[in-house]
Tab-separated table of C-alpha atoms in Angstrom:
chain	number	residue	atom	x	y	z
A	1	MET	CA	-22.494	-17.407	-22.937
A	2	VAL	CA	-21.169	-20.759	-24.108
A	3	GLN	CA	-22.119	-22.241	-20.769
A	4	GLY	CA	-25.593	-20.714	-20.979
A	5	ILE	CA	-26.231	-22.153	-24.466
A	6	THR	CA	-25.034	-25.560	-23.374
A	7	ARG	CA	-27.168	-25.486	-20.281
A	8	ASN	CA	-30.273	-24.276	-22.103
A	9	ALA	CA	-29.773	-26.830	-24.838
A	10	ARG	CA	-29.526	-29.586	-22.276
A	11	LEU	CA	-32.603	-28.314	-20.482
A	12	ALA	CA	-34.569	-28.164	-23.755
A	13	LEU	CA	-33.497	-31.694	-24.630
A	14	LEU	CA	-34.582	-32.975	-21.244
A	15	MET	CA	-37.949	-31.262	-21.570
A	16	VAL	CA	-38.474	-32.802	-25.025
A	17	VAL	CA	-37.669	-36.206	-23.589
A	18	GLY	CA	-40.130	-35.511	-20.808
A	19	LEU	CA	-42.869	-34.619	-23.252
A	20	VAL	CA	-42.177	-37.738	-25.280
A	21	CYS	CA	-42.415	-39.840	-22.159
A	22	GLY	CA	-45.503	-37.992	-21.016
A	23	THR	CA	-43.849	-36.746	-17.828
A	24	VAL	CA	-41.672	-33.787	-16.739
A	25	ALA	CA	-38.353	-35.594	-17.068
A	26	PHE	CA	-35.705	-32.962	-16.347
A	27	SER	CA	-34.295	-32.746	-12.859
A	28	GLN	CA	-32.419	-30.120	-10.957
A	29	VAL	CA	-28.986	-30.647	-9.497
A	30	GLN	CA	-29.149	-29.694	-5.837
A	31	ILE	CA	-26.236	-27.668	-4.438
A	32	ASP	CA	-25.619	-26.846	-0.787
A	33	TYR	CA	-23.764	-23.584	-0.121
A	34	TRP	CA	-22.432	-22.537	3.294
A	35	HIS	CA	-21.278	-18.987	3.962
A	36	GLY	CA	-20.744	-16.621	6.879
A	37	PHE	CA	-22.211	-13.412	5.492
A	38	THR	CA	-24.655	-12.872	8.342
A	39	GLY	CA	-24.493	-9.062	8.642
A	40	PRO	CA	-25.854	-6.298	6.401
A	41	ASP	CA	-24.478	-8.239	3.425
A	42	LEU	CA	-26.847	-11.189	4.036
A	43	PRO	CA	-29.777	-9.776	1.990
A	44	VAL	CA	-27.409	-9.060	-0.898
A	45	MET	CA	-26.074	-12.615	-0.808
A	46	GLU	CA	-29.588	-14.044	-0.625
A	47	GLY	CA	-30.587	-11.907	-3.607
A	48	LEU	CA	-27.662	-13.118	-5.679
A	49	VAL	CA	-28.397	-16.770	-4.917
A	50	ALA	CA	-32.069	-16.230	-5.808
A	51	GLU	CA	-31.023	-14.636	-9.109
A	52	PHE	CA	-28.734	-17.578	-9.861
A	53	ASN	CA	-31.524	-20.053	-9.213
A	54	GLU	CA	-33.888	-18.103	-11.451
A	55	THR	CA	-31.420	-17.954	-14.325
A	56	HIS	CA	-30.182	-21.552	-13.949
A	57	PRO	CA	-33.329	-23.730	-13.829
A	58	ASP	CA	-31.311	-26.955	-13.938
A	59	ILE	CA	-29.490	-26.071	-10.698
A	60	GLU	CA	-30.919	-25.206	-7.312
A	61	VAL	CA	-28.547	-23.708	-4.752
A	62	THR	CA	-29.619	-23.887	-1.120
A	63	PRO	CA	-27.664	-21.339	0.901
A	64	GLN	CA	-27.062	-21.572	4.621
A	65	ALA	CA	-25.709	-18.597	6.567
A	66	ILE	CA	-23.558	-19.735	9.504
A	67	PRO	CA	-21.439	-17.451	11.722
A	68	TRP	CA	-17.869	-17.683	10.478
A	69	GLY	CA	-16.386	-19.334	13.563
A	70	ASN	CA	-19.020	-22.073	13.623
A	71	LEU	CA	-18.737	-22.557	9.889
A	72	PHE	CA	-14.979	-23.121	10.016
A	73	GLN	CA	-15.392	-25.657	12.819
A	74	GLN	CA	-17.875	-27.664	10.749
A	75	ILE	CA	-15.982	-27.953	7.474
A	76	GLU	CA	-13.493	-30.705	8.289
A	77	PRO	CA	-15.929	-32.871	10.307
A	78	SER	CA	-18.419	-32.646	7.428
A	79	VAL	CA	-15.733	-33.747	4.971
A	80	ALA	CA	-14.734	-36.645	7.220
A	81	ALA	CA	-18.377	-37.706	7.567
A	82	GLY	CA	-19.029	-37.537	3.816
A	83	ARG	CA	-21.642	-34.821	4.259
A	84	ALA	CA	-19.741	-31.740	3.141
A	85	PRO	CA	-21.612	-28.988	1.292
A	86	ASP	CA	-20.808	-28.508	-2.381
A	87	VAL	CA	-19.579	-24.906	-2.040
A	88	VAL	CA	-18.319	-22.987	0.987
A	89	ALA	CA	-17.108	-19.423	1.504
A	90	VAL	CA	-13.948	-19.269	3.618
A	91	ASN	CA	-11.707	-16.386	4.650
A	92	GLU	CA	-8.112	-15.547	3.887
A	93	ASP	CA	-6.846	-16.495	7.333
A	94	VAL	CA	-8.075	-20.108	7.187
A	95	ILE	CA	-8.115	-21.145	3.526
A	96	THR	CA	-4.485	-22.227	3.325
A	97	GLY	CA	-4.815	-24.382	6.427
A	98	PHE	CA	-7.866	-26.152	4.985
A	99	ILE	CA	-5.991	-26.703	1.722
A	100	MET	CA	-2.900	-28.139	3.406
A	101	ARG	CA	-4.976	-30.427	5.619
A	102	GLY	CA	-6.668	-31.858	2.542
A	103	ALA	CA	-10.184	-30.519	3.183
A	104	LEU	CA	-10.585	-28.629	-0.106
A	105	ALA	CA	-10.606	-29.830	-3.706
A	106	GLN	CA	-8.380	-28.331	-6.356
A	107	ILE	CA	-10.027	-26.564	-9.292
A	108	THR	CA	-8.111	-27.878	-12.287
A	109	PRO	CA	-6.787	-25.634	-15.080
A	110	GLU	CA	-9.276	-27.273	-17.446
A	111	GLU	CA	-12.172	-26.467	-15.106
A	112	LEU	CA	-10.994	-22.891	-14.677
A	113	SER	CA	-10.851	-22.445	-18.444
A	114	SER	CA	-14.168	-24.130	-19.251
A	115	HIS	CA	-15.944	-22.051	-16.595
A	116	GLU	CA	-14.303	-18.757	-17.562
A	117	ILE	CA	-12.558	-18.279	-14.223
A	118	ASP	CA	-9.544	-16.235	-15.255
A	119	ALA	CA	-6.857	-15.280	-12.737
A	120	GLU	CA	-6.029	-12.184	-14.761
A	121	ARG	CA	-9.430	-10.713	-13.915
A	122	PHE	CA	-8.685	-10.449	-10.189
A	123	TYR	CA	-6.285	-8.412	-8.093
A	124	GLU	CA	-3.174	-10.533	-7.875
A	125	SER	CA	-2.837	-10.100	-4.102
A	126	LEU	CA	-6.333	-11.589	-3.675
A	127	TRP	CA	-6.064	-14.363	-6.236
A	128	ASN	CA	-2.806	-15.729	-4.820
A	129	ILE	CA	-4.385	-16.459	-1.439
A	130	GLY	CA	-6.615	-19.120	-3.026
A	131	THR	CA	-3.622	-21.027	-4.386
A	132	VAL	CA	-0.971	-23.323	-2.938
A	133	ASP	CA	2.065	-24.409	-4.958
A	134	GLY	CA	0.430	-23.000	-8.087
A	135	ALA	CA	-2.747	-25.068	-7.731
A	136	VAL	CA	-6.053	-23.183	-7.431
A	137	TYR	CA	-8.509	-24.021	-4.649
A	138	GLY	CA	-10.535	-20.836	-4.154
A	139	VAL	CA	-11.922	-17.920	-6.175
A	140	PRO	CA	-12.208	-14.448	-4.572
A	141	ILE	CA	-15.745	-13.274	-3.910
A	142	HIS	CA	-15.267	-10.672	-1.167
A	143	SER	CA	-12.627	-8.100	-0.268
A	144	VAL	CA	-12.107	-5.691	2.645
A	145	MET	CA	-9.247	-3.475	3.783
A	146	LEU	CA	-8.190	-1.009	6.451
A	147	VAL	CA	-9.014	2.597	5.499
A	148	MET	CA	-8.953	6.053	7.044
A	149	TYR	CA	-12.184	7.885	7.809
A	150	TYR	CA	-11.699	11.585	8.524
A	151	ASN	CA	-13.940	14.398	9.760
A	152	LYS	CA	-14.021	17.085	7.045
A	153	SER	CA	-15.430	19.739	9.362
A	154	LEU	CA	-12.614	19.289	11.894
A	155	PHE	CA	-10.052	19.353	9.095
A	156	GLU	CA	-11.458	22.663	7.853
A	157	GLU	CA	-11.538	24.160	11.359
A	158	ALA	CA	-7.869	23.193	11.779
A	159	GLY	CA	-6.922	24.940	8.529
A	160	LEU	CA	-6.431	21.664	6.643
A	161	ASP	CA	-7.712	20.877	3.173
A	162	PRO	CA	-10.662	18.488	3.687
A	163	GLU	CA	-10.263	17.213	0.156
A	164	ASN	CA	-6.573	16.420	0.579
A	165	PRO	CA	-6.074	14.166	3.620
A	166	PRO	CA	-2.518	13.166	4.606
A	167	GLN	CA	-0.895	10.391	2.625
A	168	ASP	CA	2.500	9.943	4.301
A	169	ARG	CA	4.052	10.018	7.762
A	170	GLU	CA	5.249	13.623	7.651
A	171	ALA	CA	1.929	15.020	6.433
A	172	PHE	CA	0.049	12.835	8.918
A	173	LEU	CA	2.052	14.095	11.903
A	174	ALA	CA	1.607	17.726	10.837
A	175	ALA	CA	-2.155	17.240	10.459
A	176	ALA	CA	-2.360	15.278	13.709
A	177	ARG	CA	-0.784	18.108	15.718
A	178	ALA	CA	-3.169	20.647	14.171
A	179	LEU	CA	-6.179	18.444	14.936
A	180	THR	CA	-5.292	17.705	18.580
A	181	VAL	CA	-6.497	20.272	21.122
A	182	ASP	CA	-6.719	20.208	24.915
A	183	SER	CA	-9.584	21.820	26.841
A	184	ALA	CA	-7.651	25.116	26.977
A	185	GLY	CA	-7.223	25.220	23.202
A	186	ARG	CA	-3.541	24.270	23.209
A	187	HIS	CA	-1.917	21.892	20.719
A	188	PRO	CA	0.874	19.351	21.302
A	189	GLY	CA	4.139	21.241	21.642
A	190	ASP	CA	2.454	24.354	23.045
A	191	GLU	CA	3.511	25.404	26.532
A	192	GLY	CA	1.155	23.913	29.107
A	193	PHE	CA	-0.472	21.424	26.706
A	194	ASP	CA	-2.313	18.817	28.788
A	195	HIS	CA	-2.436	15.396	27.132
A	196	ASP	CA	-4.655	14.125	29.937
A	197	ASP	CA	-7.354	16.706	29.198
A	198	LEU	CA	-8.003	16.409	25.467
A	199	ALA	CA	-11.039	18.125	23.985
A	200	GLN	CA	-10.295	16.706	20.546
A	201	TRP	CA	-7.607	14.444	19.132
A	202	ALA	CA	-6.255	13.274	15.822
A	203	VAL	CA	-6.701	9.504	16.003
A	204	GLY	CA	-6.721	6.845	18.667
A	205	VAL	CA	-4.450	3.814	18.472
A	206	PRO	CA	-6.573	1.063	20.014
A	207	THR	CA	-6.043	-2.449	21.320
A	208	PRO	CA	-6.145	-5.309	20.733
A	209	TRP	CA	-7.131	-6.595	17.259
A	210	MET	CA	-7.689	-3.285	15.480
A	211	GLY	CA	-4.484	-1.870	16.923
A	212	GLY	CA	-2.650	-4.981	15.781
A	213	THR	CA	-4.161	-4.536	12.329
A	214	ILE	CA	-2.951	-0.938	12.109
A	215	ALA	CA	0.494	-2.000	13.319
A	216	TYR	CA	0.489	-4.876	10.804
A	217	SER	CA	-0.045	-2.347	7.993
A	218	VAL	CA	2.733	-0.022	9.175
A	219	ALA	CA	5.108	-2.952	9.622
A	220	ALA	CA	4.294	-4.134	6.083
A	221	GLN	CA	5.039	-0.591	4.891
A	222	ASN	CA	8.424	-1.029	6.580
A	223	GLY	CA	9.022	-4.143	4.487
A	224	VAL	CA	8.217	-6.708	7.191
A	225	THR	CA	7.020	-10.048	5.768
A	226	PHE	CA	6.125	-11.501	9.223
A	227	VAL	CA	7.244	-15.031	8.314
A	228	GLY	CA	9.730	-16.687	6.014
A	229	PRO	CA	8.938	-19.267	3.320
A	230	ALA	CA	7.734	-22.818	3.913
A	231	SER	CA	11.242	-24.091	3.194
A	232	GLU	CA	12.319	-22.299	6.375
A	233	ASP	CA	9.333	-23.596	8.385
A	234	TYR	CA	7.766	-20.133	8.261
A	235	ALA	CA	10.412	-18.576	10.505
A	236	VAL	CA	8.907	-15.569	12.309
A	237	ASN	CA	10.602	-12.253	11.480
A	238	PHE	CA	8.239	-9.540	12.700
A	239	ASN	CA	10.604	-8.689	15.570
A	240	SER	CA	12.990	-7.287	12.971
A	241	GLU	CA	14.171	-3.684	12.929
A	242	GLY	CA	11.292	-2.749	10.619
A	243	GLY	CA	8.681	-4.355	12.847
A	244	LYS	CA	9.990	-2.668	15.963
A	245	GLU	CA	10.204	0.711	14.209
A	246	ALA	CA	6.555	0.406	13.158
A	247	VAL	CA	5.348	-0.425	16.655
A	248	GLN	CA	7.528	2.286	18.229
A	249	PHE	CA	6.038	4.874	15.853
A	250	LEU	CA	2.506	3.989	16.932
A	251	VAL	CA	3.471	3.962	20.625
A	252	ASP	CA	5.018	7.407	20.127
A	253	LEU	CA	1.711	8.778	18.791
A	254	VAL	CA	0.483	8.472	22.368
A	255	ASP	CA	3.576	9.179	24.474
A	256	GLU	CA	5.807	11.462	22.380
A	257	HIS	CA	3.611	13.175	19.790
A	258	GLN	CA	0.590	13.147	22.128
A	259	VAL	CA	-1.934	13.129	19.276
A	260	SER	CA	-3.647	9.950	20.469
A	261	PRO	CA	-5.334	9.361	23.847
A	262	ALA	CA	-4.021	6.659	26.146
A	263	ASN	CA	-5.962	3.417	26.632
A	264	ALA	CA	-8.051	3.756	23.467
A	265	THR	CA	-10.185	0.831	22.360
A	266	GLU	CA	-11.741	0.181	18.982
A	267	GLN	CA	-15.219	1.025	20.307
A	268	SER	CA	-14.096	4.154	22.158
A	269	GLU	CA	-12.570	5.433	18.909
A	270	ILE	CA	-15.686	4.631	16.884
A	271	ASP	CA	-17.759	6.555	19.427
A	272	ALA	CA	-15.289	9.460	19.481
A	273	PHE	CA	-15.333	9.717	15.688
A	274	ARG	CA	-19.118	9.739	15.629
A	275	GLN	CA	-19.182	12.458	18.306
A	276	GLY	CA	-16.669	14.665	16.486
A	277	LYS	CA	-13.944	14.231	19.112
A	278	ALA	CA	-11.580	12.087	17.036
A	279	ALA	CA	-10.715	13.700	13.702
A	280	MET	CA	-9.588	10.446	12.097
A	281	ASN	CA	-10.516	6.820	12.553
A	282	PHE	CA	-8.536	3.874	11.200
A	283	ASN	CA	-10.975	1.018	10.666
A	284	GLY	CA	-12.339	-1.378	8.065
A	285	VAL	CA	-14.549	-0.627	5.080
A	286	TRP	CA	-17.390	-2.288	7.000
A	287	MET	CA	-17.788	0.879	9.122
A	288	LEU	CA	-18.991	2.954	6.158
A	289	THR	CA	-22.723	2.396	6.664
A	290	GLN	CA	-22.568	3.173	10.366
A	291	TYR	CA	-20.819	6.478	9.746
A	292	GLN	CA	-23.186	7.324	6.887
A	293	ASN	CA	-26.081	6.888	9.309
A	294	GLN	CA	-24.565	9.261	11.886
A	295	ASP	CA	-26.488	12.555	11.824
A	296	GLY	CA	-24.305	15.606	11.246
A	297	LEU	CA	-21.091	13.693	10.560
A	298	ASP	CA	-19.407	15.157	7.463
A	299	PHE	CA	-16.670	12.675	6.699
A	300	GLY	CA	-14.467	11.437	3.905
A	301	VAL	CA	-12.737	8.129	3.177
A	302	ALA	CA	-9.096	7.782	2.149
A	303	PRO	CA	-6.434	5.080	2.056
A	304	LEU	CA	-4.600	4.544	5.326
A	305	PRO	CA	-1.599	6.912	5.041
A	306	ASN	CA	1.805	5.415	4.466
A	307	LEU	CA	2.999	5.684	8.065
A	308	GLY	CA	5.949	3.432	7.380
A	309	THR	CA	9.268	3.993	5.687
A	310	GLY	CA	8.937	1.914	2.512
A	311	ASP	CA	6.487	1.063	-0.224
A	312	TYR	CA	2.764	1.361	0.387
A	313	LYS	CA	0.992	-1.663	1.883
A	314	VAL	CA	-2.205	-2.029	3.873
A	315	TRP	CA	-3.986	-4.834	5.707
A	316	GLY	CA	-6.672	-6.547	3.673
A	317	GLY	CA	-8.978	-9.500	4.046
A	318	ALA	CA	-10.917	-11.594	1.565
A	319	SER	CA	-13.357	-14.473	1.202
A	320	TYR	CA	-13.186	-17.306	-1.311
A	321	LEU	CA	-15.617	-19.768	-2.809
A	322	VAL	CA	-14.183	-23.262	-2.460
A	323	MET	CA	-15.309	-26.866	-2.958
A	324	PRO	CA	-14.798	-29.210	0.004
A	325	MET	CA	-13.581	-32.729	-0.724
A	326	GLN	CA	-16.467	-35.074	-1.476
A	327	ARG	CA	-16.528	-38.754	-0.629
A	328	ARG	CA	-19.075	-39.537	-3.360
A	329	GLY	CA	-17.678	-37.175	-6.016
A	330	ASP	CA	-20.797	-36.792	-8.176
A	331	PRO	CA	-19.686	-35.253	-11.525
A	332	GLU	CA	-22.988	-33.404	-12.058
A	333	GLU	CA	-22.829	-31.814	-8.631
A	334	ARG	CA	-19.224	-30.788	-9.194
A	335	GLU	CA	-20.156	-29.269	-12.548
A	336	ALA	CA	-23.048	-27.397	-10.951
A	337	ALA	CA	-20.820	-26.173	-8.112
A	338	LEU	CA	-18.289	-24.819	-10.604
A	339	THR	CA	-21.068	-23.123	-12.563
A	340	PHE	CA	-22.221	-21.418	-9.365
A	341	ILE	CA	-18.690	-20.339	-8.376
A	342	SER	CA	-18.052	-18.948	-11.842
A	343	TRP	CA	-21.321	-16.996	-11.968
A	344	MET	CA	-20.944	-15.566	-8.454
A	345	THR	CA	-17.423	-14.274	-9.091
A	346	GLN	CA	-18.028	-12.638	-12.460
A	347	ALA	CA	-17.720	-8.842	-12.618
A	348	GLU	CA	-21.479	-8.298	-12.945
A	349	GLN	CA	-22.201	-10.136	-9.710
A	350	ASN	CA	-19.182	-8.648	-7.907
A	351	LEU	CA	-20.480	-5.163	-8.734
A	352	LYS	CA	-23.809	-6.049	-7.091
A	353	TRP	CA	-21.963	-7.568	-4.122
A	354	THR	CA	-20.230	-4.223	-3.387
A	355	ALA	CA	-23.659	-2.975	-2.239
A	356	GLY	CA	-23.179	-5.227	0.797
A	357	GLY	CA	-19.982	-3.445	1.849
A	358	SER	CA	-17.335	-5.396	-0.032
A	359	LEU	CA	-14.625	-3.805	-2.109
A	360	PRO	CA	-14.236	-4.913	-5.728
A	361	THR	CA	-12.251	-8.107	-6.190
A	362	GLN	CA	-11.243	-7.085	-9.708
A	363	PRO	CA	-10.168	-3.889	-11.504
A	364	ALA	CA	-13.057	-4.105	-14.005
A	365	VAL	CA	-15.503	-3.534	-11.150
A	366	ALA	CA	-13.468	-0.746	-9.538
A	367	ASP	CA	-13.399	1.019	-12.914
A	368	HIS	CA	-17.039	0.324	-13.782
A	369	PRO	CA	-19.145	3.485	-14.355
A	370	ASP	CA	-21.776	2.247	-11.901
A	371	TYR	CA	-19.166	2.062	-9.111
A	372	GLN	CA	-17.822	5.606	-9.492
A	373	GLU	CA	-20.310	7.192	-7.059
A	374	HIS	CA	-19.439	4.711	-4.313
A	375	PRO	CA	-17.550	6.396	-1.415
A	376	MET	CA	-14.949	3.627	-1.472
A	377	THR	CA	-13.720	4.707	-4.898
A	378	ALA	CA	-11.414	6.929	-2.822
A	379	VAL	CA	-9.366	3.841	-1.919
A	380	ARG	CA	-9.411	2.301	-5.397
A	381	ASP	CA	-5.711	2.991	-6.051
A	382	ALA	CA	-4.777	1.151	-2.847
A	383	LEU	CA	-6.639	-2.039	-3.771
A	384	PRO	CA	-3.661	-3.719	-5.480
A	385	ASP	CA	-1.522	-3.025	-2.384
A	386	THR	CA	-3.422	-5.056	0.188
A	387	TYR	CA	-0.909	-7.173	2.056
A	388	ILE	CA	-2.223	-10.648	2.818
A	389	LEU	CA	0.035	-13.524	3.808
A	390	ALA	CA	-0.209	-16.029	0.937
A	391	GLY	CA	0.540	-19.739	1.277
A	392	PHE	CA	0.830	-19.497	5.066
A	393	PRO	CA	-1.493	-21.822	7.024
A	394	PHE	CA	-1.127	-20.319	10.509
A	395	VAL	CA	-2.375	-16.738	10.165
A	396	ALA	CA	-4.596	-16.936	13.243
A	397	GLN	CA	-1.739	-18.200	15.407
A	398	LEU	CA	0.601	-15.500	14.127
A	399	ARG	CA	-1.923	-12.695	14.566
A	400	ALA	CA	-2.775	-13.723	18.117
A	401	ALA	CA	0.880	-13.414	19.147
A	402	TRP	CA	1.440	-10.209	17.132
A	403	ASP	CA	-1.658	-8.506	18.560
A	404	ALA	CA	-0.672	-9.437	22.113
A	405	GLY	CA	2.850	-8.119	21.567
A	406	PHE	CA	1.582	-4.853	20.155
A	407	GLU	CA	-0.836	-4.405	23.060
A	408	ALA	CA	1.923	-4.995	25.618
A	409	ALA	CA	4.078	-2.343	23.934
A	410	LEU	CA	1.271	0.192	23.501
A	411	LEU	CA	0.108	-0.096	27.090
A	412	GLY	CA	3.676	0.149	28.376
A	413	ASP	CA	3.651	-3.299	29.951
A	414	LYS	CA	6.866	-4.105	28.074
A	415	SER	CA	9.406	-2.252	25.987
A	416	VAL	CA	8.864	-2.538	22.239
A	417	ASP	CA	11.933	-4.770	21.903
A	418	GLN	CA	10.813	-7.112	24.673
A	419	ALA	CA	7.184	-7.168	23.550
A	420	LEU	CA	7.999	-8.169	19.980
A	421	ASP	CA	10.744	-10.612	20.940
A	422	ASP	CA	8.344	-12.365	23.330
A	423	ALA	CA	5.570	-12.292	20.708
A	424	ALA	CA	7.881	-13.765	18.072
A	425	ALA	CA	8.833	-16.593	20.437
A	426	GLU	CA	5.149	-17.266	21.117
A	427	ALA	CA	4.273	-17.223	17.420
A	428	SER	CA	7.178	-19.551	16.622
A	429	ALA	CA	5.996	-22.050	19.224
A	430	ARG	CA	2.436	-21.961	17.861
A	431	ILE	CA	3.657	-22.440	14.301
A	432	GLU	CA	5.899	-25.330	15.342
A	433	ASP	CA	2.885	-27.021	16.955
A	434	GLY	CA	0.819	-26.341	13.862
A	435	LEU	CA	3.412	-27.896	11.573
A	436	GLN	CA	2.960	-31.189	13.416
A	437	SER	CA	-0.711	-31.219	12.357
A	438	LEU	CA	-0.054	-30.920	8.628
A	439	PRO	CA	0.084	-34.052	6.480
A	440	PRO	CA	3.205	-34.401	4.296
A	441	ARG	CA	2.940	-32.720	0.890
A	442	ASP	CA	4.369	-34.121	-2.313
């Protein structure tokens, strides 16, 4: 409100000056905003920007939707050329790298305070990703996570409570056996059960990226941190006992427990869930609309069960509003950019943004009365437990090696031990190369 009064007062003063001078004297500060929300969330983003422009007549934000990969490739060249946009949305797997390579500007404590950007408002696991060494560079605007979709009709037919999906490994395995049936009506463990002739199955473990994401969550539940701290040059540790146990468990869902088909892919499992062949589907929150549009599919949403052996964790992703470094450094443009970032990340706007498929970035939105009818309220309690690597600039390099290692183990190309040891060596080499590209930090 203080900002609004100040802004309106300034606008009124400028208009008075304009009248005195006989011309319209006030001018708008022009802000360029790049983002990668090009899917079903694009109309929601465009609506929010239009609302900002309507309610902030002294600022005009011009948004530009660019596919994420292209957007990330353009940020550093635009900074180097002195033509960087004022505000950019970037994702959790690239923000730290941009920060450490000097492409993003810090938001000072004074700016955070004067623009009412309070860390305490956000989930801590999300907020921390936008910081390096305690300095803030990005504010969360978007959040996603891995969830479990489950077919209520198939649960009921199997004698399971459709309102009480499994939450831990033991309950999951019991439900998975009940939900898996071959063409002769036999379940895993029954005499003559034919794993190669499944009529219905519990859940597919796919490759490559989605399978790696599921394995990442189970490994995190086993206490795996994936890399060590910067002081240890981010030493890779996912080939630890906990990492190998997690991958072995998922491999065993196919080979030992026989509740998952062999050679599953992410798309084959999406299709099987839509067709009522797969009783459960592990995927991101972004699949909700597609499943809601599937005729005859009676499904529920729940947190991914704790399939590990430790505390609950689950893969999550997020997007952040950041300010690229500016060669010219216009104070009015910086002030306008901060005003935009603050407005877009307030609870009122975040609640509207959930209509585009995002999860709340802050507890106040998850608890808001207007959010309680949203299907994703079922995963609200898991929101603080998203496991995102904070302060680590080589997420893409790590994930590429991890995903490849998991795929090799799942497909039987290598033993679990060999697959993860090879993947760890590959990730270490990529990180070592990446370290050479970072400028020295104070």
